[in-house]
Coordinates of C-alpha atoms in Angstrom, one line a residue:
X727 CA 56.0 -56.4 -27.8
X728 CA 59.0 -58.5 -27.8
X729 CA 58.4 -59.2 -31.7
X730 CA 58.2 -55.5 -32.4
X731 CA 61.3 -54.7 -30.1
X732 CA 59.4 -51.8 -28.5
X733 CA 60.3 -50.7 -25.0
X734 CA 57.9 -51.1 -22.5
X735 CA 56.4 -47.9 -21.6
X736 CA 54.1 -47.3 -18.3
X737 CA 50.7 -46.7 -18.1
X738 CA 49.1 -44.5 -16.3
X739 CA 49.2 -46.4 -13.2
X740 CA 52.6 -45.7 -12.8
X741 CA 52.9 -41.9 -13.6
X742 CA 53.2 -41.4 -9.7
X743 CA 56.8 -42.6 -9.7
X744 CA 59.7 -41.3 -11.3
X745 CA 60.6 -42.9 -14.7
X746 CA 64.5 -42.6 -13.9
X747 CA 64.3 -44.8 -10.9
X748 CA 66.4 -47.9 -11.7
X749 CA 63.6 -49.9 -10.6
X750 CA 61.2 -48.5 -13.2
X751 CA 63.7 -48.3 -16.3
X752 CA 65.2 -51.9 -16.2
X753 CA 67.9 -51.8 -19.1
X754 CA 67.7 -55.7 -19.1
X755 CA 64.2 -55.5 -19.7
X756 CA 63.7 -58.5 -17.4
X757 CA 61.2 -60.2 -19.7
X758 CA 61.1 -64.1 -19.5
X759 CA 63.2 -66.0 -22.1
X760 CA 60.5 -67.6 -24.4
X761 CA 63.3 -69.2 -26.1
X762 CA 63.9 -71.5 -23.2
X763 CA 60.2 -73.1 -22.7
X764 CA 61.6 -75.1 -19.6
X765 CA 62.1 -72.1 -17.7
X766 CA 58.6 -71.3 -17.4
X767 CA 56.5 -74.8 -17.9
X768 CA 58.2 -76.6 -15.6
X769 CA 55.0 -77.9 -13.6
X770 CA 56.7 -78.4 -10.5
X771 CA 57.4 -74.7 -9.9
X772 CA 54.5 -72.5 -8.7
X773 CA 54.5 -68.8 -10.1
X774 CA 57.2 -69.9 -12.6
X775 CA 57.9 -66.1 -13.8
X776 CA 58.5 -65.2 -10.3
X777 CA 61.1 -68.1 -10.0
X778 CA 64.3 -66.2 -11.0
X779 CA 66.2 -65.1 -7.7
X780 CA 68.0 -62.8 -9.9
X781 CA 65.5 -60.7 -10.8
X782 CA 62.5 -61.1 -8.2
X783 CA 62.6 -58.0 -5.6
X784 CA 61.2 -60.3 -3.1
X785 CA 61.0 -64.3 -3.1
X786 CA 57.8 -66.2 -2.6
X787 CA 59.0 -67.1 0.8
X788 CA 59.4 -63.8 1.7
X789 CA 56.1 -62.4 0.5
X790 CA 54.2 -65.7 2.4
X791 CA 56.0 -64.3 5.5
X792 CA 54.5 -60.8 5.1
X793 CA 51.2 -62.3 4.8
X794 CA 51.8 -64.4 8.0
X795 CA 52.8 -61.4 10.0
X796 CA 49.9 -59.3 9.1
X797 CA 47.6 -62.2 10.3
X798 CA 49.2 -62.5 13.3
X799 CA 48.8 -58.7 13.9
X800 CA 45.8 -58.0 12.6
X801 CA 43.7 -61.0 13.1
X802 CA 42.8 -62.3 9.9
X803 CA 41.7 -65.7 9.2
X804 CA 44.1 -68.3 7.8
X805 CA 41.9 -69.2 4.9
X806 CA 41.9 -65.8 3.9
X807 CA 45.4 -65.6 4.2
X808 CA 46.1 -68.5 1.9
X809 CA 43.6 -67.3 -0.6
X810 CA 44.9 -63.8 -0.9
X811 CA 48.5 -65.0 -1.0
X812 CA 47.7 -67.2 -4.0
X813 CA 45.8 -64.0 -5.6
X814 CA 48.9 -61.8 -5.2
X815 CA 51.5 -64.4 -6.3
X816 CA 48.9 -65.4 -9.6
X817 CA 49.0 -61.5 -10.3
X818 CA 52.6 -60.9 -10.2
X819 CA 53.4 -63.9 -11.9
X820 CA 51.1 -63.0 -14.5
X821 CA 52.7 -59.7 -14.7
X822 CA 56.0 -60.8 -14.8
X823 CA 55.4 -63.0 -17.5
X824 CA 55.1 -59.6 -19.8
X825 CA 57.7 -57.2 -18.2
X826 CA 60.4 -57.4 -15.1
X827 CA 59.4 -58.7 -11.9
X828 CA 60.3 -55.2 -10.2
X829 CA 58.0 -53.6 -12.8
X830 CA 55.3 -56.1 -12.1
X831 CA 55.2 -55.3 -8.4
X832 CA 55.4 -51.8 -9.1
X833 CA 52.6 -51.8 -11.0
X834 CA 50.5 -53.9 -8.9
X835 CA 51.3 -51.5 -6.1
X836 CA 50.3 -48.4 -8.3
X837 CA 47.0 -50.2 -9.4
X838 CA 46.0 -50.5 -6.0
X839 CA 47.6 -47.8 -3.9
X840 CA 49.9 -45.5 -5.2
X841 CA 49.1 -44.7 -8.8
X842 CA 47.0 -41.8 -10.4
X843 CA 44.3 -44.1 -11.2
X844 CA 44.4 -45.7 -7.9
X845 CA 41.2 -45.1 -5.6
X846 CA 43.4 -44.8 -2.2
X847 CA 45.1 -42.1 -3.6
X848 CA 42.3 -40.1 -4.7
X849 CA 40.8 -40.7 -1.1
X850 CA 43.8 -40.0 0.7
X851 CA 44.0 -36.4 -1.2
X852 CA 39.9 -36.0 -0.6
X853 CA 40.0 -36.8 3.0
X854 CA 42.8 -34.7 3.5
X855 CA 44.7 -37.0 6.0
X856 CA 48.4 -35.6 5.2
X857 CA 46.7 -32.8 7.4
X858 CA 45.8 -35.4 10.3
X859 CA 47.0 -34.0 13.6
X860 CA 44.8 -35.4 16.4
X861 CA 47.7 -34.8 19.3
X862 CA 47.2 -30.8 18.7
X863 CA 43.4 -30.9 18.4
X864 CA 43.2 -32.9 21.8
X865 CA 44.6 -29.6 23.4
X866 CA 42.1 -27.1 22.7
X867 CA 38.6 -26.2 23.0
X868 CA 36.3 -28.5 20.6
X869 CA 34.9 -25.1 19.1
X870 CA 38.2 -24.0 17.7
X871 CA 38.5 -27.4 16.2
X872 CA 37.2 -26.5 12.9
X873 CA 39.4 -23.4 12.8
X874 CA 42.4 -25.6 13.0
X875 CA 41.5 -27.5 10.2
X876 CA 41.1 -24.4 8.1
X877 CA 44.7 -23.6 9.7
X878 CA 46.3 -26.4 8.6
X879 CA 45.4 -26.1 5.0
X880 CA 45.3 -22.2 4.7
X881 CA 48.4 -21.9 3.1
X882 CA 47.5 -22.4 -0.7
X883 CA 50.7 -22.9 -1.9
X884 CA 51.1 -26.2 0.3
X885 CA 47.6 -27.3 -0.3
X886 CA 47.1 -27.3 -4.3
X887 CA 46.6 -30.6 -6.2
X888 CA 50.1 -29.9 -7.6
X889 CA 51.7 -29.6 -4.2
X890 CA 49.9 -33.0 -2.8
X891 CA 51.0 -34.6 -6.0
X892 CA 54.9 -33.7 -5.6
X893 CA 54.6 -35.0 -2.0
X894 CA 52.6 -38.2 -2.8
X895 CA 55.2 -39.2 -5.8
X896 CA 58.3 -38.5 -3.3
X897 CA 56.5 -40.4 -1.0
X898 CA 56.1 -43.3 -3.4
X899 CA 59.5 -43.3 -4.7
X900 CA 61.3 -43.4 -1.2
X901 CA 59.5 -46.6 -0.4
X902 CA 61.1 -50.1 -0.5
X903 CA 60.2 -53.3 -2.4
X904 CA 59.2 -54.8 1.2
X905 CA 56.9 -51.9 1.9
X906 CA 55.2 -52.0 -1.3
X907 CA 54.3 -55.8 -1.0
X908 CA 53.3 -55.3 2.3
X909 CA 50.9 -52.7 1.5
X910 CA 49.2 -54.7 -1.5
X911 CA 49.1 -57.8 0.9
X912 CA 47.3 -55.7 3.4
X913 CA 44.9 -54.3 1.2
X914 CA 44.0 -57.6 -0.2
X915 CA 43.8 -59.1 3.1
X916 CA 41.2 -56.6 4.2
X917 CA 39.2 -56.9 1.0
X918 CA 39.2 -60.8 1.4
X919 CA 37.1 -60.8 4.6
X920 CA 35.3 -57.5 4.0
X921 CA 31.9 -59.2 2.7
X922 CA 29.2 -56.5 1.5
X923 CA 31.4 -54.0 2.7
X924 CA 33.5 -54.4 -0.8
X925 CA 30.7 -52.1 -1.9
X926 CA 31.9 -49.3 0.3
X927 CA 35.3 -48.5 -1.5
X928 CA 36.1 -45.4 0.7
X929 CA 35.2 -47.6 3.7
X930 CA 37.8 -49.9 2.9
X931 CA 40.5 -47.2 2.1
X932 CA 39.9 -45.8 5.7
X933 CA 40.3 -49.3 7.2
X934 CA 43.5 -49.3 5.0
X935 CA 44.8 -46.2 6.5
X936 CA 44.3 -47.1 10.3
X937 CA 45.4 -50.8 9.7
X938 CA 48.5 -49.0 8.0
X939 CA 49.1 -47.0 10.7
X940 CA 48.6 -49.6 13.3
X941 CA 51.4 -52.0 12.0
X942 CA 54.1 -49.2 11.7
X943 CA 53.4 -48.5 15.4
X944 CA 55.9 -49.7 18.2
X945 CA 53.0 -51.6 20.0
X946 CA 52.4 -53.7 16.7
X947 CA 56.2 -54.2 16.2
X948 CA 57.1 -55.3 19.7
X949 CA 53.7 -57.6 19.7
X950 CA 54.5 -61.1 20.6
X951 CA 51.5 -62.7 21.1
X952 CA 49.3 -63.3 17.7
X953 CA 45.6 -61.9 17.3
X954 CA 43.1 -64.3 17.7
X955 CA 42.0 -65.5 14.4
X956 CA 39.0 -63.8 13.0
X957 CA 39.7 -60.5 15.3
X958 CA 39.2 -58.3 12.3
X959 CA 36.0 -60.1 10.9
X960 CA 34.3 -60.2 14.5
X961 CA 35.6 -56.5 15.7
X962 CA 35.6 -54.5 12.3
X963 CA 33.2 -56.3 9.8
X964 CA 30.6 -57.5 11.8
X965 CA 29.6 -54.4 13.7
X966 CA 29.1 -52.6 10.2
X967 CA 27.7 -55.3 8.6
X968 CA 25.0 -55.8 11.5
X969 CA 24.7 -52.0 11.1
X970 CA 23.7 -52.5 7.3
X971 CA 21.3 -55.6 8.0
X972 CA 19.5 -53.9 10.8
X973 CA 18.8 -50.9 8.6
X974 CA 17.2 -53.4 6.1
X975 CA 15.5 -56.3 8.5
X976 CA 14.2 -56.8 11.7
X977 CA 13.7 -59.8 13.9
X978 CA 10.0 -60.8 14.3
X979 CA 9.5 -64.3 15.7
X980 CA 13.4 -65.2 16.0
X981 CA 13.4 -64.8 12.2
X982 CA 14.9 -61.8 10.0
X983 CA 12.1 -60.0 8.0
X984 CA 12.4 -57.1 5.4
X985 CA 11.5 -53.8 6.9
X986 CA 8.5 -51.8 5.7
X987 CA 10.8 -48.7 5.6
X988 CA 11.0 -46.7 2.6
X989 CA 14.5 -46.2 0.9
X990 CA 14.5 -42.4 2.2
X991 CA 14.4 -43.5 5.6
X992 CA 17.2 -46.2 5.0
X993 CA 20.6 -46.1 5.5
X994 CA 22.5 -47.7 2.8
X995 CA 25.9 -48.5 0.9
X996 CA 26.0 -45.1 -0.5
X997 CA 25.4 -43.0 2.5
X998 CA 27.8 -45.3 4.7
X999 CA 30.5 -44.4 2.0
X1000 CA 30.2 -40.7 2.0
X1001 CA 31.2 -40.7 5.6
X1002 CA 34.6 -41.3 4.6
X1003 CA 34.9 -38.8 1.6
X1004 CA 35.6 -35.4 3.7
X1005 CA 37.5 -35.0 7.1
X1006 CA 34.3 -33.2 8.3
X1007 CA 32.6 -36.5 8.0
X1008 CA 35.7 -38.5 9.3
X1009 CA 35.1 -36.4 12.3
X1010 CA 31.4 -38.0 13.0
X1011 CA 32.9 -41.3 13.5
X1012 CA 32.4 -41.4 17.3
X1013 CA 32.1 -43.7 20.6
X1014 CA 29.2 -44.1 22.9
X1015 CA 30.6 -41.3 25.1
X1016 CA 30.8 -38.8 22.1
X1017 CA 34.4 -38.8 21.7
X1018 CA 35.6 -39.0 18.4
X1019 CA 38.0 -41.6 16.7
X1020 CA 39.9 -39.0 14.7
X1021 CA 40.9 -37.3 17.9
X1022 CA 42.7 -40.7 18.7
X1023 CA 46.2 -41.1 18.1
X1024 CA 46.5 -42.6 14.4
X1025 CA 48.6 -45.6 15.7
X1026 CA 45.9 -46.4 18.3
X1027 CA 42.7 -45.9 16.4
X1028 CA 42.7 -49.9 14.9
X1029 CA 42.5 -51.0 18.3
X1030 CA 39.8 -48.6 19.0
X1031 CA 37.6 -49.4 15.8
X1032 CA 35.7 -51.8 17.9
X1033 CA 34.4 -49.5 20.0
X1034 CA 32.7 -47.2 17.5
X1035 CA 29.0 -46.5 17.5
X1036 CA 27.9 -46.5 13.9
X1037 CA 24.6 -45.9 14.6
X1038 CA 25.5 -42.4 16.0
X1039 CA 28.1 -42.0 13.0
X1040 CA 26.0 -42.8 9.8
X1041 CA 23.3 -40.2 8.6
X1042 CA 21.5 -40.3 5.2
X1043 CA 23.1 -38.1 2.8
X1044 CA 20.6 -38.6 -0.2
X1045 CA 16.7 -39.7 0.2
X1046 CA 15.7 -41.8 -2.6
X1047 CA 12.4 -40.9 -3.0
X1048 CA 10.1 -42.2 -5.7
X1049 CA 8.7 -38.5 -7.4
X1050 CA 7.7 -36.9 -10.6
X1051 CA 9.6 -34.1 -9.3
X1052 CA 12.8 -35.5 -10.3
X1053 CA 12.0 -34.1 -13.7
X1054 CA 12.4 -30.9 -12.1
X1055 CA 15.5 -31.4 -10.1
X1056 CA 17.0 -33.7 -12.5
X1057 CA 16.5 -32.0 -16.0
X1058 CA 15.5 -28.0 -15.2
X1059 CA 18.0 -26.9 -17.7
X1060 CA 16.4 -29.4 -20.2
X1061 CA 13.0 -27.3 -19.4
X1062 CA 14.9 -24.0 -19.3
X1063 CA 16.3 -24.3 -23.0
X1064 CA 13.1 -25.8 -24.6
X1065 CA 10.5 -23.8 -22.9
X1066 CA 11.9 -20.6 -22.7
X1067 CA 13.1 -20.5 -26.4
X1068 CA 9.6 -21.9 -27.6
X1069 CA 7.9 -18.7 -25.6
X1070 CA 10.3 -16.5 -27.6
X1071 CA 9.1 -17.7 -31.0
X1072 CA 5.4 -18.0 -29.8
X1073 CA 5.5 -14.0 -28.7
X1074 CA 7.8 -13.0 -31.6
X1075 CA 4.9 -14.6 -34.2
X1076 CA 1.6 -14.2 -32.1
X1077 CA 1.9 -10.1 -32.9
X1078 CA -2.0 -10.1 -32.6
X1079 CA -1.5 -10.1 -28.6
X1080 CA 0.2 -6.6 -28.6
X1081 CA -0.6 -5.1 -32.2
X1082 CA -4.0 -4.2 -33.1
X1083 CA -2.8 -3.5 -36.6
X1084 CA -1.3 -7.4 -36.8
X1085 CA -3.5 -7.9 -39.8
X1086 CA -2.2 -4.6 -41.7
X1087 CA 1.2 -6.0 -41.3
X1088 CA 0.6 -9.2 -43.4
X1089 CA 1.4 -8.5 -47.0
X1090 CA -1.1 -10.7 -48.5
X1091 CA -3.8 -9.3 -46.4
X1092 CA -6.1 -6.8 -47.8
X1093 CA -8.1 -5.8 -44.3
X1094 CA -8.0 -1.9 -44.4
X1095 CA -5.2 -1.7 -47.4
X1096 CA -4.4 -2.8 -50.9
X1097 CA -3.1 -6.3 -51.3
X1098 CA 0.8 -6.2 -51.3
X1099 CA 0.8 -3.0 -49.7
X1100 CA 2.0 -2.2 -45.9
X1101 CA 0.6 1.3 -44.8
X1102 CA 2.5 3.5 -42.1
X1103 CA 1.6 1.9 -38.7
X1104 CA 2.4 2.5 -35.4
X1105 CA 5.9 0.8 -33.8
X1106 CA 5.2 -2.0 -31.5
X1107 CA 8.6 -3.0 -30.8
X1108 CA 8.2 -2.1 -27.3
X1109 CA 5.5 -4.5 -26.3
X1110 CA 6.5 -7.2 -28.6
X1111 CA 10.3 -7.3 -27.0
X1112 CA 9.2 -6.6 -23.5
X1113 CA 6.4 -9.3 -23.6
X1114 CA 9.1 -11.5 -25.0
X1115 CA 11.6 -10.8 -22.2
X1116 CA 8.9 -11.5 -19.6
X1117 CA 9.1 -15.0 -21.1
X1118 CA 12.7 -15.1 -20.2
X1119 CA 11.5 -15.3 -16.5
X1120 CA 10.5 -18.7 -17.1
X1121 CA 14.1 -20.1 -16.9
X1122 CA 14.7 -19.0 -13.3
X1123 CA 11.1 -20.0 -12.3
X1124 CA 11.9 -23.4 -13.7
X1125 CA 15.3 -23.5 -11.6
X1126 CA 13.3 -22.4 -8.6
X1127 CA 10.9 -25.2 -8.9
X1128 CA 13.8 -27.7 -9.3
X1129 CA 15.6 -26.2 -6.3
X1130 CA 12.4 -26.6 -4.2
X1131 CA 12.1 -30.1 -5.5
X1132 CA 15.8 -31.0 -4.5
X1133 CA 15.1 -30.0 -0.9
X1134 CA 13.0 -33.2 -0.9
X1135 CA 16.0 -35.4 -1.5
X1136 CA 19.0 -33.6 0.3
X1137 CA 19.3 -33.8 3.9
X1138 CA 18.6 -30.7 6.0
X1139 CA 21.7 -29.8 7.4
X1140 CA 23.5 -26.5 7.7
X1141 CA 25.8 -27.1 4.5
X1142 CA 23.1 -28.3 2.1
X1143 CA 20.1 -25.6 3.0
X1144 CA 22.8 -22.6 3.0
X1145 CA 23.4 -23.6 -0.8
X1146 CA 19.8 -24.0 -1.6
X1147 CA 18.5 -21.2 0.0
X1148 CA 21.3 -18.8 -1.4
X1149 CA 20.2 -20.4 -5.1
X1150 CA 16.3 -19.7 -4.2
X1151 CA 17.6 -15.8 -3.7
X1152 CA 19.6 -15.7 -6.5
X1153 CA 16.7 -17.1 -9.0
X1154 CA 14.5 -15.0 -7.5
X1155 CA 16.4 -11.8 -7.7
X1156 CA 17.2 -12.7 -11.5
X1157 CA 13.2 -13.7 -12.1
X1158 CA 12.3 -10.0 -10.3
X1159 CA 14.9 -8.2 -12.5
X1160 CA 13.5 -10.0 -15.8
X1161 CA 9.8 -9.7 -15.0
X1162 CA 9.6 -6.0 -13.4
X1163 CA 10.4 -4.0 -16.4
X1164 CA 7.3 -5.2 -18.1
X1165 CA 4.8 -3.4 -15.5
X1166 CA 6.4 0.0 -16.5
X1167 CA 7.1 -0.6 -20.5
X1168 CA 3.5 -2.2 -21.3
X1169 CA 1.5 0.9 -20.7
X1170 CA 4.3 3.2 -21.9
X1171 CA 4.8 1.1 -25.0
X1172 CA 2.1 2.5 -27.6
X1173 CA 3.5 4.7 -30.4
X1174 CA 2.5 8.5 -29.4
X1175 CA 3.3 9.6 -32.8
X1176 CA -0.2 8.3 -34.0
X1177 CA -3.6 8.9 -32.9
X1178 CA -4.7 5.7 -31.3
X1179 CA -8.0 6.9 -29.7
X1180 CA -10.3 5.6 -31.9
X1181 CA -8.7 2.0 -31.7
X1182 CA -11.5 -0.4 -30.9
X1183 CA -9.3 -3.2 -29.1
X1184 CA -12.1 -5.4 -28.5
X1185 CA -12.7 -6.1 -32.4
X1186 CA -10.9 -8.7 -34.0
X1187 CA -9.6 -6.6 -36.9
X1188 CA -9.2 -3.1 -37.3
X1189 CA -10.5 -1.6 -40.4
X1190 CA -8.7 1.7 -40.7
X1191 CA -5.0 2.7 -40.5
X1192 CA -4.4 5.1 -37.8
X1193 CA -3.7 8.7 -38.5
X1194 CA -0.3 10.1 -37.6
X1195 CA -0.2 13.3 -35.6
X1196 CA 1.4 16.2 -36.9
X1197 CA 2.6 17.5 -33.4
X1198 CA 2.6 14.6 -30.9
X1199 CA 3.3 15.5 -27.3
X1200 CA 7.1 15.5 -26.6
X1201 CA 7.0 14.1 -23.3
X1202 CA 5.1 11.0 -24.6
X1203 CA 7.4 10.4 -27.1
X1204 CA 10.3 10.5 -25.2
X1205 CA 8.9 8.0 -22.6
X1206 CA 7.8 5.7 -25.3
X1207 CA 11.8 6.0 -26.8
X1208 CA 12.9 5.1 -23.2
X1209 CA 10.3 2.4 -23.2
X1210 CA 11.6 1.1 -26.2
X1211 CA 15.1 1.1 -25.1
X1212 CA 14.3 -0.4 -21.5
X1213 CA 12.6 -3.4 -23.6
X1214 CA 15.2 -3.7 -25.7
X1215 CA 17.9 -4.2 -22.7
X1216 CA 15.2 -6.4 -21.0
X1217 CA 15.4 -8.8 -23.8
X1218 CA 19.0 -8.8 -23.8
X1219 CA 19.2 -9.7 -20.2
X1220 CA 16.5 -12.0 -20.5
X1221 CA 18.5 -14.1 -23.5
X1222 CA 21.7 -13.9 -21.5
X1223 CA 20.7 -15.6 -18.2
X1224 CA 18.3 -17.9 -20.3
X1225 CA 21.8 -19.2 -21.8
X1226 CA 23.8 -19.0 -18.7
X1227 CA 20.8 -21.0 -16.8
X1228 CA 21.0 -23.6 -19.7
X1229 CA 24.4 -24.2 -19.5
X1230 CA 25.3 -23.7 -16.0
X1231 CA 24.4 -26.7 -13.4
X1232 CA 22.6 -25.5 -10.3
X1233 CA 24.8 -27.3 -8.1
X1234 CA 28.0 -25.2 -9.1
X1235 CA 26.4 -22.1 -8.0
X1236 CA 28.0 -20.6 -4.8
X1237 CA 30.6 -23.1 -5.1
X1238 CA 33.7 -21.9 -6.7
X1239 CA 36.4 -23.9 -7.9
X1240 CA 39.1 -23.4 -5.1
X1241 CA 43.2 -24.5 -5.9
X1242 CA 43.2 -25.9 -2.6
X1243 CA 41.4 -28.7 -0.9
X1244 CA 39.0 -26.5 1.1
X1245 CA 35.9 -26.7 -1.3
X1246 CA 33.1 -29.2 -1.6
X1247 CA 33.1 -29.1 -5.0
X1248 CA 36.6 -30.8 -5.4
X1249 CA 35.5 -33.4 -3.2
X1250 CA 32.5 -34.0 -5.4
X1251 CA 34.8 -33.9 -8.7
X1252 CA 37.0 -36.6 -6.8
X1253 CA 34.0 -39.2 -6.5
X1254 CA 30.6 -38.3 -7.8
X1255 CA 31.8 -36.3 -10.8
X1256 CA 34.9 -37.6 -11.5
X1257 CA 35.0 -37.4 -15.3
X1258 CA 38.1 -37.9 -17.5
X1259 CA 38.9 -34.5 -19.3
X1260 CA 39.0 -34.1 -22.8
X1261 CA 41.7 -32.7 -24.9
X1262 CA 41.2 -29.2 -26.5
X1263 CA 40.7 -30.7 -30.0
X1264 CA 38.2 -33.6 -28.9
X1265 CA 36.3 -30.7 -26.5
X1266 CA 36.1 -28.5 -29.3
X1267 CA 34.6 -31.1 -31.7
X1268 CA 32.1 -31.9 -29.0
X1269 CA 31.2 -28.8 -28.5
X1270 CA 30.8 -28.0 -32.1
X1271 CA 28.8 -31.3 -32.5
X1272 CA 26.3 -30.1 -29.8
X1273 CA 26.1 -26.7 -31.0
X1274 CA 24.9 -27.9 -34.3
X1275 CA 22.5 -30.3 -33.1
X1276 CA 20.6 -27.4 -30.9
X1277 CA 21.1 -25.0 -34.0
X1278 CA 19.1 -27.5 -36.3
X1279 CA 16.8 -27.9 -33.4
X1280 CA 15.8 -24.5 -32.8
X1281 CA 15.6 -23.6 -36.5
X1282 CA 13.0 -26.4 -36.9
X1283 CA 11.4 -25.5 -33.8
X1284 CA 10.7 -22.3 -35.2
X1285 CA 9.5 -23.0 -38.7
X1286 CA 7.6 -26.2 -37.7
X1287 CA 6.4 -25.7 -34.5
X1288 CA 5.8 -22.0 -34.0
X1289 CA 4.6 -20.8 -37.2
X1290 CA 2.3 -23.9 -37.6
X1291 CA 0.6 -22.8 -34.2
X1292 CA 0.4 -19.3 -34.8
X1293 CA -3.0 -19.2 -36.6
X1294 CA -4.8 -21.7 -34.5
X1295 CA -3.5 -19.8 -31.5
X1296 CA -4.8 -16.6 -33.3
X1297 CA -8.3 -18.4 -33.6
X1298 CA -8.2 -19.2 -30.1
X1299 CA -7.4 -16.0 -28.7
X1300 CA -10.0 -14.3 -30.9

């Protein structure tokens, strides 16, 4: 970077900060002087890149004082404090050797707390803690608390992702270097003693937020006596760890043995972590007297964490059942786009199912005609299209099976059951609208312009060409034309909904992409469905590639599967 004389450009981790700030765009660069190796190779100086008093925003002693202060107020272990201090200084020293020390602290804070890619920032946005107003909720009836939560975020202009980003960047820009170092130190101290709780990222975010609120409180600032060493481990980490342990192990003859309990009945890391994703989940954290932790003032929650009844707070969010029904739940769209399209192909080529004169339509056949000639035969388009369209009902039927199978995996609460049953209702309506016209089209699908009274439908082949009527019944002709038109519309309807159900994930139905943060879909896109977006060019190439793959697949399926299966199917049917 120095040899090419390129200006350092911050990555996405620092885009939450203003680049015009003096501590972001440092004109001096602040890099180490590699022409003077004694400045950073002196073995007597720990963290040599963080040693120049003219460039570092905080001295090593000031950062160490931050660790000691946090340890005294929150009850961390001394060994943890020393380990995390060395870890933080090592990261700062490493980054300061490649950029200015101020930028090193900024990027470290951005990666842990404030940057666009920091998990804490995403969690804070998802949990809506900027709307945390427990003092107001304490004064109203519990039944009205949910209404208040909705009213707090009712203004779409103030609760959009863009508005949140602007507020967050303003907050990050206003922070002092001391506050950035203190937040990073607090996060590392919490993580250092978290043990197995490190697998629950959003739980750690919540503990950081609670600890941060307590550190800023007057009670913490005025505290004289240090907290007992190990208080954090004993009062906060151990109860959560014990809950996890008791879910999987039980005491038998004084020894812990693995419980004979299926995963579907065991609350695990993921179930615990999802409790902290949403404001509704945070409001399920309760004490033994059923009062809520979130109704406690933010500055007092840290000291009340030890009184939380975690057994009453956690619940299963997903039932990990071992069953073949996963094939329907997870791959319903795959079945739709394969089975339904194959049905279309088979009905199209297997004209013997609805046309008694199918052999005469074959140019190579000599049944009832001269080879190479096709006589004037009845039009069977109405029956063909309605039978093909009836196969489109397979698409909603397969989605119905997937939805019913999904009920075995998700908890039976109000939110999930409402979404699933609305989805079931939608699929039933699509299925009924798809298959119902067939019951009217089929008996009215025979061409009334021909005399079909002498047709032997039990015969394998028809040997005689039906005669055309000179004066057909005008009413029957009108009904037949209407049936043919209905069958074509029915087929188009079937194809459109087959495409829709092949492309539209069932989980997104009845979940509009709201611009504010009241929708559950935004929560899923923040955590479970958080994928990097593609640019227009890359997305176009991806869509074109997959479109070409499926086009080739469907063309090959028609010529090498459907046509190959026509003759065996005909002889089996006969």
